[in-house]
Structure formats: C-alpha cells, structure tokens
Tab-separated table of C-alpha atoms and ligand atoms in Angstrom:
chain	number	residue	atom	x	y	z
A	676	MET	CA	5.200	4.929	-52.786
A	677	ASP	CA	5.213	8.038	-50.959
A	678	LYS	CA	5.459	11.428	-53.063
A	679	LYS	CA	7.238	14.615	-51.955
A	680	ILE	CA	5.935	17.755	-53.294
A	681	SER	CA	6.758	21.372	-52.927
A	682	LYS	CA	5.764	24.990	-54.614
A	683	PRO	CA	7.093	24.927	-58.184
A	684	LYS	CA	9.639	27.721	-59.384
A	685	LYS	CA	7.258	29.034	-62.104
A	686	GLY	CA	3.337	28.634	-63.239
A	687	LEU	CA	2.336	25.794	-65.131
A	688	THR	CA	2.524	26.360	-69.162
A	689	GLY	CA	1.970	24.386	-71.819
A	690	ARG	CA	-0.922	21.724	-73.280
A	691	ILE	CA	-2.064	18.300	-72.443
A	692	THR	CA	-4.583	15.799	-73.553
A	693	ILE	CA	-6.522	14.600	-70.745
A	694	PRO	CA	-6.493	10.790	-70.440
A	695	SER	CA	-9.976	9.005	-71.010
A	696	ASP	CA	-12.801	9.174	-68.945
A	697	LYS	CA	-12.995	6.551	-66.215
A	698	SER	CA	-17.075	6.533	-65.715
A	699	ILE	CA	-17.551	6.423	-69.747
A	700	SER	CA	-14.943	3.550	-70.212
A	701	HIS	CA	-16.555	1.262	-67.454
A	702	ARG	CA	-20.042	1.403	-69.795
A	703	ALA	CA	-18.336	0.868	-72.472
A	704	VAL	CA	-16.378	-1.944	-71.866
A	705	ILE	CA	-19.207	-3.520	-69.889
A	706	PHE	CA	-22.137	-2.641	-72.512
A	707	SER	CA	-19.936	-4.098	-75.365
A	708	SER	CA	-20.058	-7.318	-73.857
A	709	LEU	CA	-23.695	-7.321	-74.000
A	710	ALA	CA	-23.934	-6.541	-77.841
A	711	ASN	CA	-23.485	-9.370	-80.167
A	712	GLY	CA	-20.545	-8.459	-82.452
A	713	THR	CA	-17.316	-6.836	-82.217
A	714	SER	CA	-17.352	-3.321	-80.589
A	715	ILE	CA	-14.134	-0.946	-80.904
A	716	ILE	CA	-13.432	1.158	-78.078
A	717	LYS	CA	-11.047	4.073	-78.771
A	718	ASN	CA	-8.937	5.701	-75.889
A	719	PHE	CA	-10.273	3.081	-73.030
A	720	SER	CA	-8.990	4.296	-69.881
A	721	THR	CA	-5.621	2.984	-68.546
A	722	GLY	CA	-6.861	3.277	-64.733
A	723	GLN	CA	-7.050	0.000	-62.661
A	724	ASP	CA	-10.981	0.532	-61.933
A	725	PRO	CA	-11.869	0.326	-65.762
A	726	ALA	CA	-9.591	-3.025	-65.731
A	727	SER	CA	-11.541	-4.357	-63.012
A	728	SER	CA	-14.590	-3.961	-65.127
A	729	LEU	CA	-12.543	-5.287	-68.372
A	730	ASP	CA	-11.291	-8.155	-66.343
A	731	ILE	CA	-14.721	-9.247	-65.009
A	732	CYS	CA	-16.070	-9.187	-68.822
A	733	LYS	CA	-13.829	-11.610	-69.928
A	734	SER	CA	-14.195	-13.836	-66.930
A	735	LEU	CA	-18.081	-13.713	-68.069
A	736	GLY	CA	-16.880	-15.382	-71.671
A	737	ILE	CA	-16.022	-12.123	-73.538
A	738	ASN	CA	-13.248	-11.818	-75.804
A	739	ALA	CA	-10.919	-8.458	-75.610
A	740	GLU	CA	-7.755	-7.514	-77.080
A	741	PHE	CA	-6.040	-4.295	-77.725
A	742	ASN	CA	-4.656	-3.755	-81.309
A	743	SER	CA	-1.306	-1.632	-82.298
A	744	LYS	CA	-2.892	1.537	-81.743
A	745	ASN	CA	-4.172	0.614	-78.249
A	746	GLU	CA	-8.073	0.271	-79.517
A	747	LEU	CA	-9.697	-2.601	-77.594
A	748	TYR	CA	-11.842	-5.082	-79.467
A	749	ILE	CA	-14.704	-6.453	-78.008
A	750	THR	CA	-16.317	-9.753	-78.878
A	751	SER	CA	-19.564	-11.308	-77.732
A	752	ASN	CA	-22.043	-13.088	-78.975
A	753	GLY	CA	-24.411	-10.865	-76.770
A	754	LYS	CA	-24.790	-13.439	-74.005
A	755	LEU	CA	-22.547	-13.820	-71.080
A	756	THR	CA	-21.285	-17.251	-69.508
A	757	ALA	CA	-20.922	-18.469	-65.927
A	758	PRO	CA	-17.647	-17.473	-64.173
A	759	THR	CA	-15.755	-20.267	-63.021
A	760	GLY	CA	-14.636	-18.311	-59.696
A	761	ASP	CA	-15.695	-14.822	-57.474
A	762	LEU	CA	-15.697	-11.765	-59.956
A	763	TYR	CA	-13.122	-9.020	-58.108
A	764	CYS	CA	-14.197	-5.721	-58.489
A	765	GLY	CA	-11.157	-4.315	-57.075
A	766	ASN	CA	-11.508	-0.540	-55.676
A	767	SER	CA	-14.528	0.284	-58.340
A	768	GLY	CA	-18.146	0.789	-57.082
A	769	THR	CA	-19.245	1.495	-60.500
A	770	THR	CA	-18.084	-1.970	-61.305
A	771	MET	CA	-20.042	-3.493	-58.597
A	772	ARG	CA	-23.149	-1.654	-58.843
A	773	LEU	CA	-23.569	-2.199	-62.856
A	774	MET	CA	-22.398	-5.631	-63.037
A	775	ALA	CA	-24.568	-6.581	-60.188
A	776	GLY	CA	-27.920	-4.996	-62.232
A	777	ILE	CA	-26.461	-7.197	-65.491
A	778	LEU	CA	-25.844	-10.262	-63.480
A	779	ALA	CA	-29.182	-10.417	-61.921
A	780	GLY	CA	-30.842	-11.061	-64.658
A	781	GLN	CA	-28.728	-13.670	-65.947
A	782	ASP	CA	-29.637	-17.833	-65.982
A	783	PHE	CA	-26.441	-18.454	-63.977
A	784	ASN	CA	-25.257	-17.595	-60.453
A	785	SER	CA	-22.283	-15.403	-59.649
A	786	THR	CA	-20.519	-13.692	-56.631
A	787	LEU	CA	-18.980	-9.902	-57.030
A	788	THR	CA	-16.109	-9.317	-53.968
A	789	GLY	CA	-14.096	-6.114	-53.760
A	790	ASP	CA	-10.720	-4.871	-52.002
A	791	GLN	CA	-11.411	-3.540	-47.912
A	792	SER	CA	-12.467	-0.096	-49.120
A	793	LEU	CA	-15.225	-1.547	-51.387
A	794	SER	CA	-16.572	-4.139	-49.445
A	795	ASN	CA	-17.247	-1.470	-46.611
A	796	ARG	CA	-19.535	0.704	-49.103
A	797	PRO	CA	-23.369	0.646	-49.047
A	798	MET	CA	-24.812	-1.858	-51.349
A	799	LYS	CA	-28.383	-1.782	-50.133
A	800	ARG	CA	-28.908	1.093	-52.471
A	801	ILE	CA	-29.055	-1.360	-55.409
A	802	ILE	CA	-29.982	-4.835	-53.636
A	803	THR	CA	-33.392	-2.792	-52.838
A	804	PRO	CA	-34.941	-1.950	-55.971
A	805	LEU	CA	-32.961	-4.781	-57.909
A	806	SER	CA	-34.686	-7.167	-55.112
A	807	LEU	CA	-38.123	-5.154	-56.142
A	808	MET	CA	-37.482	-6.282	-59.922
A	809	GLY	CA	-37.349	-9.899	-58.535
A	810	ALA	CA	-33.588	-10.512	-58.083
A	811	LYS	CA	-32.083	-12.619	-55.462
A	812	ILE	CA	-28.825	-11.179	-53.864
A	813	LYS	CA	-27.283	-12.119	-50.715
A	814	SER	CA	-24.914	-9.860	-49.122
A	815	ASN	CA	-23.163	-9.355	-45.936
A	816	GLU	CA	-25.311	-7.184	-44.295
A	817	ASP	CA	-26.199	-4.884	-47.258
A	818	LYS	CA	-22.363	-4.879	-48.002
A	819	ALA	CA	-20.078	-6.959	-50.459
A	820	PRO	CA	-19.742	-9.689	-51.372
A	821	LEU	CA	-22.763	-10.024	-53.437
A	822	GLU	CA	-24.069	-13.459	-54.330
A	823	ILE	CA	-26.308	-13.273	-57.338
A	824	HIS	CA	-28.642	-15.966	-57.972
A	825	GLY	CA	-29.739	-15.068	-61.463
A	826	GLN	CA	-33.642	-14.950	-61.933
A	827	LYS	CA	-36.270	-13.842	-64.369
A	828	LEU	CA	-36.803	-10.102	-63.666
A	829	HIS	CA	-39.617	-7.678	-64.069
A	830	GLY	CA	-40.018	-4.264	-64.662
A	831	ILE	CA	-40.334	-1.821	-62.006
A	832	ASP	CA	-41.103	2.345	-61.491
A	833	TYR	CA	-38.698	3.186	-58.510
A	834	THR	CA	-37.729	6.326	-57.100
A	835	THR	CA	-34.371	6.379	-56.043
A	836	PRO	CA	-33.959	8.471	-52.537
A	837	ILE	CA	-30.313	9.690	-53.630
A	838	ALA	CA	-29.245	11.040	-57.227
A	839	SER	CA	-26.806	7.991	-58.025
A	840	ALA	CA	-25.443	7.262	-61.175
A	841	GLN	CA	-24.518	4.152	-60.042
A	842	VAL	CA	-27.780	3.191	-58.640
A	843	LYS	CA	-29.911	4.168	-61.679
A	844	SER	CA	-27.485	2.475	-63.913
A	845	ALA	CA	-27.825	-0.549	-62.079
A	846	ILE	CA	-31.421	-0.478	-62.460
A	847	LEU	CA	-31.650	0.265	-66.061
A	848	LEU	CA	-29.052	-2.657	-66.742
A	849	ALA	CA	-31.025	-5.056	-65.215
A	850	GLY	CA	-34.037	-3.354	-66.851
A	851	LEU	CA	-32.378	-4.517	-70.024
A	852	PHE	CA	-33.451	-8.383	-69.266
A	853	ALA	CA	-36.865	-7.381	-67.728
A	854	ASP	CA	-39.980	-8.942	-69.129
A	855	ASP	CA	-41.804	-5.409	-69.032
A	856	LYS	CA	-40.494	-1.774	-68.864
A	857	THR	CA	-38.761	-0.277	-66.056
A	858	SER	CA	-38.615	3.456	-65.170
A	859	VAL	CA	-36.334	5.183	-62.751
A	860	THR	CA	-36.668	8.691	-61.201
A	861	GLU	CA	-34.099	10.326	-59.369
A	862	PRO	CA	-34.234	13.122	-56.949
A	863	TYR	CA	-31.568	15.199	-58.860
A	864	LEU	CA	-30.001	14.484	-62.317
A	865	SER	CA	-26.687	12.445	-61.953
A	866	ARG	CA	-24.462	11.846	-64.731
A	867	ASN	CA	-26.300	10.236	-67.521
A	868	HIS	CA	-23.408	8.017	-69.786
A	869	THR	CA	-25.279	5.131	-69.267
A	870	GLU	CA	-28.440	6.388	-70.984
A	871	LEU	CA	-26.654	8.302	-73.861
A	872	MET	CA	-24.442	4.837	-74.637
A	873	LEU	CA	-27.636	2.838	-74.352
A	874	SER	CA	-29.420	4.970	-76.364
A	875	TYR	CA	-26.129	5.335	-78.902
A	876	MET	CA	-25.892	1.157	-78.886
A	877	GLY	CA	-29.513	1.065	-79.872
A	878	ALA	CA	-31.700	0.207	-76.683
A	879	ASP	CA	-34.725	0.878	-76.347
A	880	ILE	CA	-34.553	3.672	-73.386
A	881	LYS	CA	-36.254	7.562	-72.935
A	882	THR	CA	-35.320	10.371	-70.986
A	883	ASP	CA	-38.305	12.526	-69.757
A	884	LYS	CA	-36.791	14.907	-66.937
A	885	LEU	CA	-35.858	13.021	-64.178
A	886	THR	CA	-37.554	9.824	-65.203
A	887	ILE	CA	-35.842	7.495	-67.514
A	888	THR	CA	-37.551	4.314	-68.962
A	889	ILE	CA	-36.119	1.440	-70.765
A	890	GLY	CA	-37.303	-1.980	-72.587
A	891	LYS	CA	-36.248	-5.219	-73.180
A	892	SER	CA	-33.311	-4.524	-75.752
A	893	GLU	CA	-30.530	-5.957	-77.957
A	894	LEU	CA	-27.203	-3.981	-78.036
A	895	MET	CA	-25.722	-3.134	-81.326
A	896	PRO	CA	-21.769	-3.785	-81.726
A	897	LYS	CA	-20.448	0.036	-82.389
A	898	THR	CA	-17.090	2.068	-82.359
A	899	ILE	CA	-16.842	4.087	-79.173
A	900	GLU	CA	-14.408	7.009	-78.852
A	901	ILE	CA	-13.981	8.064	-75.231
A	902	PRO	CA	-13.306	11.463	-74.366
A	903	GLY	CA	-11.110	12.682	-71.806
A	904	ASP	CA	-12.217	12.642	-68.218
A	905	ILE	CA	-13.368	16.012	-66.535
A	906	SER	CA	-13.095	14.799	-63.092
A	907	SER	CA	-8.914	14.278	-63.984
A	908	ALA	CA	-8.884	17.677	-65.597
A	909	ALA	CA	-10.282	19.054	-62.256
A	910	TYR	CA	-6.900	18.778	-60.985
A	911	PHE	CA	-5.009	20.688	-63.805
A	912	ILE	CA	-7.667	23.233	-63.447
A	913	ALA	CA	-7.546	23.590	-60.136
A	914	ALA	CA	-3.660	23.983	-60.357
A	915	ALA	CA	-3.486	26.656	-63.148
A	916	LEU	CA	-6.065	28.834	-61.207
A	917	ILE	CA	-4.126	28.759	-57.896
A	918	VAL	CA	-0.214	28.774	-59.084
A	919	PRO	CA	0.610	32.215	-59.849
A	920	GLU	CA	1.470	32.784	-63.799
A	921	SER	CA	-0.033	29.477	-65.174
A	922	GLU	CA	-1.732	29.469	-68.131
A	923	ILE	CA	-2.467	26.064	-69.920
A	924	ILE	CA	-4.764	24.227	-72.371
A	925	LEU	CA	-6.565	21.019	-71.760
A	926	LYS	CA	-7.296	19.111	-74.775
A	927	ASN	CA	-10.334	16.517	-75.118
A	928	VAL	CA	-12.160	17.536	-71.740
A	929	GLY	CA	-15.552	15.755	-71.892
A	930	LEU	CA	-18.408	18.421	-71.137
A	931	ASN	CA	-20.830	16.231	-70.789
A	932	PRO	CA	-23.393	18.905	-68.912
A	933	THR	CA	-24.090	16.383	-66.181
A	934	ARG	CA	-20.637	16.435	-65.000
A	935	THR	CA	-19.616	20.132	-65.705
A	936	GLY	CA	-20.749	21.211	-62.382
A	937	ILE	CA	-17.077	22.236	-61.546
A	938	LEU	CA	-16.880	24.666	-64.301
A	939	ASP	CA	-20.406	26.419	-63.455
A	940	ILE	CA	-18.799	26.741	-59.511
A	941	LEU	CA	-15.465	28.212	-61.108
A	942	LYS	CA	-17.085	30.648	-63.388
A	943	GLN	CA	-19.112	31.978	-60.188
A	944	MET	CA	-15.890	32.052	-58.196
A	945	GLY	CA	-14.057	34.291	-60.837
A	946	ALA	CA	-11.954	31.481	-62.573
A	947	ASP	CA	-10.801	32.542	-65.930
A	948	ILE	CA	-11.494	29.489	-68.207
A	949	GLU	CA	-12.596	29.384	-71.578
A	950	ILE	CA	-14.018	26.684	-73.854
A	951	LEU	CA	-12.013	26.432	-77.058
A	952	ASP	CA	-13.521	23.879	-79.358
A	953	LYS	CA	-16.619	21.981	-78.654
A	954	ARG	CA	-17.797	18.585	-80.332
A	955	THR	CA	-19.496	15.603	-80.080
A	956	ILE	CA	-18.069	11.790	-80.338
A	957	SER	CA	-19.911	8.686	-79.787
A	958	ASN	CA	-22.867	10.818	-78.189
A	959	GLU	CA	-20.858	12.566	-75.554
A	960	LEU	CA	-19.821	16.529	-75.554
A	961	THR	CA	-16.238	17.021	-75.492
A	962	GLY	CA	-13.844	20.542	-75.925
A	963	ASP	CA	-10.576	22.257	-75.290
A	964	LEU	CA	-10.116	24.539	-72.161
A	965	LYS	CA	-8.044	27.451	-71.746
A	966	VAL	CA	-7.431	27.869	-67.882
A	967	LYS	CA	-5.281	30.936	-66.655
A	968	TYR	CA	-4.296	31.921	-63.020
A	969	SER	CA	-7.528	33.962	-61.244
A	970	ASN	CA	-8.146	35.944	-58.111
A	971	LEU	CA	-10.773	33.250	-56.848
A	972	LYS	CA	-14.008	34.400	-54.320
A	973	ALA	CA	-15.841	32.419	-52.218
A	974	CYS	CA	-19.208	30.804	-53.124
A	975	THR	CA	-22.012	28.459	-51.941
A	976	ILE	CA	-21.897	24.864	-53.353
A	977	GLN	CA	-25.461	22.772	-52.915
A	978	GLY	CA	-28.664	21.396	-54.016
A	979	ASP	CA	-28.865	20.115	-57.463
A	980	ILE	CA	-25.259	20.825	-58.807
A	981	ILE	CA	-23.945	18.111	-56.328
A	982	PRO	CA	-24.104	15.006	-58.518
A	983	ARG	CA	-22.684	17.263	-61.308
A	984	LEU	CA	-19.390	17.991	-59.320
A	985	ILE	CA	-19.514	15.056	-56.626
A	986	ASP	CA	-16.014	13.582	-57.098
A	987	GLU	CA	-14.618	17.191	-57.739
A	988	ILE	CA	-15.707	18.374	-54.069
A	989	PRO	CA	-12.149	17.586	-52.567
A	990	VAL	CA	-10.183	19.478	-54.914
A	991	ILE	CA	-12.961	22.261	-54.706
A	992	ALA	CA	-12.111	22.333	-50.885
A	993	VAL	CA	-8.430	22.962	-51.594
A	994	LEU	CA	-9.440	25.967	-54.081
A	995	ALA	CA	-11.598	27.491	-51.443
A	996	THR	CA	-8.983	27.714	-49.194
A	997	GLN	CA	-7.401	30.042	-51.618
A	998	ALA	CA	-10.591	32.219	-52.363
A	999	GLU	CA	-11.394	35.235	-50.659
A	1000	GLY	CA	-14.220	34.661	-48.002
A	1001	GLN	CA	-16.170	31.778	-46.836
A	1002	THR	CA	-16.935	28.725	-49.306
A	1003	VAL	CA	-20.000	26.292	-47.698
A	1004	ILE	CA	-20.721	23.012	-49.400
A	1005	LYS	CA	-23.946	21.402	-48.142
A	1006	ASP	CA	-26.193	18.321	-49.419
A	1007	ALA	CA	-22.820	16.339	-50.108
A	1008	GLN	CA	-23.394	13.736	-47.331
A	1009	ASP	CA	-22.750	10.644	-49.820
A	1010	LEU	CA	-19.299	11.783	-50.008
A	1011	ARG	CA	-18.915	10.016	-46.572
A	1012	ASN	CA	-19.861	6.853	-48.647
A	1013	LYS	CA	-17.057	7.185	-51.570
A	1014	GLU	CA	-13.653	5.304	-51.808
A	1015	SER	CA	-13.042	6.844	-48.360
A	1016	ASP	CA	-15.191	9.169	-46.425
A	1017	ARG	CA	-14.044	12.272	-48.276
A	1018	ILE	CA	-15.538	14.804	-46.119
A	1019	LYS	CA	-13.611	13.658	-42.878
A	1020	ALA	CA	-10.491	13.161	-44.930
A	1021	ILE	CA	-10.261	16.261	-46.875
A	1022	VAL	CA	-11.186	18.318	-43.508
A	1023	THR	CA	-8.667	16.404	-41.269
A	1024	GLU	CA	-5.697	16.625	-43.960
A	1025	LEU	CA	-6.265	19.987	-45.002
A	1026	LYS	CA	-6.086	21.375	-41.599
A	1027	LYS	CA	-2.678	19.761	-41.069
A	1028	PHE	CA	-1.581	22.212	-44.290
A	1029	GLY	CA	-3.252	25.543	-41.719
A	1030	ALA	CA	-6.323	25.691	-43.582
A	1031	ASP	CA	-9.359	27.159	-41.837
A	1032	ILE	CA	-11.944	24.184	-42.522
A	1033	GLU	CA	-14.617	22.565	-40.822
A	1034	GLU	CA	-16.723	19.618	-40.982
A	1035	THR	CA	-20.324	19.911	-40.971
A	1036	PRO	CA	-22.412	16.387	-41.466
A	1037	ASP	CA	-23.262	17.187	-44.992
A	1038	GLY	CA	-20.273	19.223	-46.133
A	1039	MET	CA	-17.755	21.720	-45.036
A	1040	ILE	CA	-17.221	25.427	-44.602
A	1041	ILE	CA	-13.522	27.066	-45.502
A	1042	ASN	CA	-12.849	30.270	-44.922
A	1043	GLY	CA	-10.244	31.886	-47.352
A	1044	LYS	CA	-7.775	32.877	-48.038
A	1045	THR	CA	-5.221	31.148	-45.622
A	1046	LYS	CA	-1.455	30.513	-46.574
A	1047	LEU	CA	-0.658	26.650	-46.534
A	1048	THR	CA	2.233	25.936	-44.881
A	1049	GLY	CA	3.813	22.498	-45.550
A	1050	GLY	CA	6.570	20.686	-43.831
A	1051	ILE	CA	3.860	17.784	-43.038
A	1052	GLU	CA	2.928	14.395	-43.950
A	1053	THR	CA	-0.577	13.833	-45.207
A	1054	GLU	CA	-2.626	10.470	-45.636
A	1055	THR	CA	-4.296	9.633	-49.026
A	1056	TYR	CA	-7.057	7.221	-46.951
A	1057	HIS	CA	-6.010	4.887	-50.065
A	1058	ASP	CA	-8.096	7.100	-52.047
A	1059	HIS	CA	-6.963	8.388	-55.556
A	1060	ARG	CA	-8.949	11.790	-55.155
A	1061	LEU	CA	-7.653	12.354	-52.014
A	1062	ALA	CA	-4.170	11.836	-53.240
A	1063	MET	CA	-4.567	14.387	-56.142
A	1064	SER	CA	-6.315	16.759	-54.655
A	1065	LEU	CA	-3.220	16.684	-51.524
A	1066	TYR	CA	-1.051	16.934	-54.195
A	1067	ILE	CA	-2.475	20.573	-55.428
A	1068	ALA	CA	-2.495	21.866	-52.061
A	1069	GLY	CA	1.109	20.874	-51.969
A	1070	LEU	CA	1.687	22.979	-54.772
A	1071	LEU	CA	1.166	26.068	-53.003
A	1072	CYS	CA	3.566	25.052	-49.776
A	1073	SER	CA	7.117	26.653	-49.564
A	1074	LYS	CA	8.457	23.878	-47.156
A	1075	GLU	CA	8.088	20.356	-48.764
A	1076	ILE	CA	4.890	18.083	-48.189
A	1077	LEU	CA	5.271	13.900	-47.778
A	1078	ILE	CA	1.911	12.138	-49.497
A	1079	LYS	CA	1.903	8.887	-48.084
A	1080	ASP	CA	0.729	5.888	-50.455
A	1081	PHE	CA	0.691	8.336	-53.583
A	1082	ASP	CA	0.372	5.228	-55.851
A	1083	TRP	CA	-3.706	5.164	-55.304
A	1084	VAL	CA	-3.940	7.557	-58.013
A	1085	LYS	CA	-3.138	4.626	-60.350
A	1086	ILE	CA	-6.954	3.740	-59.638
A	1087	SER	CA	-8.184	6.368	-62.143
A	1088	PHE	CA	-5.143	8.217	-63.334
A	1089	PRO	CA	-1.833	6.685	-63.704
A	1090	GLU	CA	-0.537	9.293	-66.300
A	1091	PHE	CA	-1.127	12.256	-63.509
A	1092	GLU	CA	2.551	12.964	-62.570
A	1093	ARG	CA	4.140	12.503	-66.092
A	1094	LEU	CA	1.287	15.111	-67.330
A	1095	PHE	CA	1.844	17.567	-64.332
A	1096	ASP	CA	5.713	17.241	-64.869
A	1097	THR	CA	4.934	18.426	-68.716
A	1098	LEU	CA	3.105	21.431	-67.449
A	1099	LEU	CA	5.885	22.131	-64.982
A	1100	THR	CA	8.974	22.225	-66.738
B	1666	S3P	C1	-20.024	7.093	-61.100
B	1666	S3P	C2	-20.876	7.913	-60.473
B	1666	S3P	C3	-20.958	8.862	-59.118
B	1666	S3P	C4	-19.564	8.726	-58.939
B	1666	S3P	C5	-18.358	7.803	-59.153
B	1666	S3P	C6	-18.333	7.382	-60.912
B	1666	S3P	C7	-20.275	6.237	-62.354
B	1666	S3P	O1	-21.216	7.893	-57.916
B	1666	S3P	O2	-18.855	9.442	-57.779
B	1666	S3P	O3	-16.924	8.130	-59.040
B	1666	S3P	O4	-19.517	6.019	-62.978
B	1666	S3P	O5	-21.667	6.025	-62.570
B	1666	S3P	P1	-22.811	7.886	-57.313
B	1666	S3P	O6	-23.315	7.076	-58.594
B	1666	S3P	O7	-22.385	6.803	-56.071
B	1666	S3P	O8	-22.978	8.898	-57.026
C-alpha cells in the first residue's frame, strides 16, 4: 500500500499510549518458552517481528494462547521439541540471532530461514562465538538459512568486536545450556533487556560493567508486563518537535537507559521534553513524556551513545534537517547491516526532499535548517523504520509526498497511522 502525506493544518495535540516494545516482546515469548510452567505476558507487541518469534516457539512445542484481555499465556515444560519443518524468522534479525543461540544447545537439529532482507544480513557475528562454544552451524556463506545441529556446549569468555544486543543475547542464551560459565564483553553497552529479563526469571547471571557472565540455569515462569517502545515513541517525539504548535503526552514509554540515547541527544539539541512519571515494571523502567515544538540546534553523535539510539538514527536524520547548524553522525557503520542499508537509504531519500545531507562511510553529515519541498515519490527499501521516518519528513512538506510500500510499518508498529491520526485531529 502506498501512502500520501503532507503538512498538517495544525500541530499535534493530545495524548496516546505507546504500544509494546518489540525487543522486550521477543525476549518475553522466547524466554517464557524455556521456563517450566505458565508465564503471562501482558502488552505483547502486535508487530510482525515478535509474531515470528511466537510462531517459532509454537513450532518448538510450546502452548501459546491469548485470553480475552489479550494477555498471552505461554505454557512449557521447560524443554523444546524438534520442529517438523524450517523455522521461518520473516524479517526479524532478533528472532534469528536469539533463536540460533538457544537451538545450538538443543538435542535436535533445526533450520532457521528468513525473508530476502534477513537472508542478506550478516550471521558470522553469531556463528563465530557459538562455534567456539561447540555449536555446529552450517550457513550460506555466513548468511541464512542457518542449519543448526544441536550439540553439548561449553562456556567461553568472549569479547565481541561490535556492541550488538543480538550477538550478546545469542551467546548468553547458548550459555544457559552450556556446561560451564560463559562471559561476554562488549566494546560499549548495548540494550540490556536480555540480562534484565533473565535475571527477573531467576537465571544465574551477573553484569560487571561491560562484561556479563551466565551459568547453566533453569528459568522460572513469570508475569511479564512489557513497557511501550521508545523506538516507536521516537516518531511522535520527532513530529511534535518539528511541527509548529505541537504539544503531546506519550504514555508508557520504556526508559531503560540503554535505549534512551535519543532523549540525551534531543536534550543537547534544545528539545523541550519532560519526563512525567518514572516507574519500574517487570525489571524495566518506564514513564510518560511531554513533548513540545522546539527550536533545535545541530549536534555531533558518536561513540558509546550509538548503540543507545541505533534504531532512531533515520528519524534523527530527519530532525537534523530542521536543526540550526551541522549535525555529524559517526561510528554508526552497523546501520548498513540493518533491514536495509539505513545510511544509504535515508540519505538518498532525504535528498529527494531537498535536504542538505551527505553519506559518510560510518554515518552522515546534515546541514540545517532546510525547507523540505515535497511533490515527490519516496521509497521505504522494505524497511519499517525508513517508512516511518519518511512519514515524519512528509509532515513538513507543503506539497504532498507519496511513500511507496508503506505497509512495512507493520513489522514493528501496526498502530502507527491510527495513533498519528488521533494526534492530528
Ligand atoms: C535489537 C538489537 C539491535 C536493534 C534491533 C533490535 C534487539 O540490533 O537494532 O532493532 O532486540 O536485540 P543489534 O544487536 O544488531 O545492534
């Protein structure tokens, strides 16, 4: 489905509740499948990516049912059973990499497959450490499909060359089944939902700065309430900051510090964002945000903040076109390995809007403030975050834009348009 969009007649106003966090939803369903008993997941994501994780858990013998309140009941005896066919991960890198860690240590074989985008994403980053633990994984030149021959695993001390929560999680999950302790050290801290949830479910896991150590553990079934996704909230935050006369309240936004890089950067850029009510649910921090239209100034984004805002960089690029001065984004080369090459994709598309933006090997340089013109057709590269970032750019255009294949938003955020309409009317 294509989507047409142009400048709204007035600012965004009102309040919405941000839907469930995608990263935490994957972990809730996958980890509950490993616990002996019934877990209850409240506020499970409606996105297609977490649905891929849920389908795979069902194919591995887990019972999953939604009750009338849309709470997801996962029942397992703590053991997975051999699947009868391939396990299809769709577009979801998190599903493939986390499941590979778990499946490597089972007493059966399995094959993980994905869509065209996922079949082109790098898997060596997990194959290397898992193989060091004794895993037997056959790939297509380090890409999916991954044929996993379940093995007895042993622990390793591993230093990852990249700060990636998916890599860290794959190793830690394999560590749950290994005979001795496993530790992972990353160059910068990536999102720590795996560590928080495994600890909540009783695993033997400890964090010491950038090193996480895990021992063989049995998980306990739990009630897990999932906060809203700050990566989804980012599009509403961005829209309210750049559409004049906007003032909105976003309820239930996950505020785990390993994910709030965008809030730190926006503060530096002069954004008017207030955190209203911080609380902890199921070991994760959450809160409400009040966001008002603001005059933004440029900034430099690099180093250890990158993993804390990696998924928000395309929409930050849109914001930077409206910030006074030169915004420089560095150290973000792994953006080229996401659902699309997000550096190339956002730079190419924002140029069509008239933005002053240049690609660099590990990021981009954006000079602001520029008027975005519109009257164009823009591509999503089959990437949900591109689709939503381009929608935000469209809100600034006096002439209508057409976003092709806008449906890709459903990967993480099927409620996106409905919630936007609530704030625009
Ligand atoms: C995710 C980790 C990040 C992020 C992705 C979700 C996760 O990927 O980009 O959208 O749930 O662990 P990397 O770990 O590859 O950086």
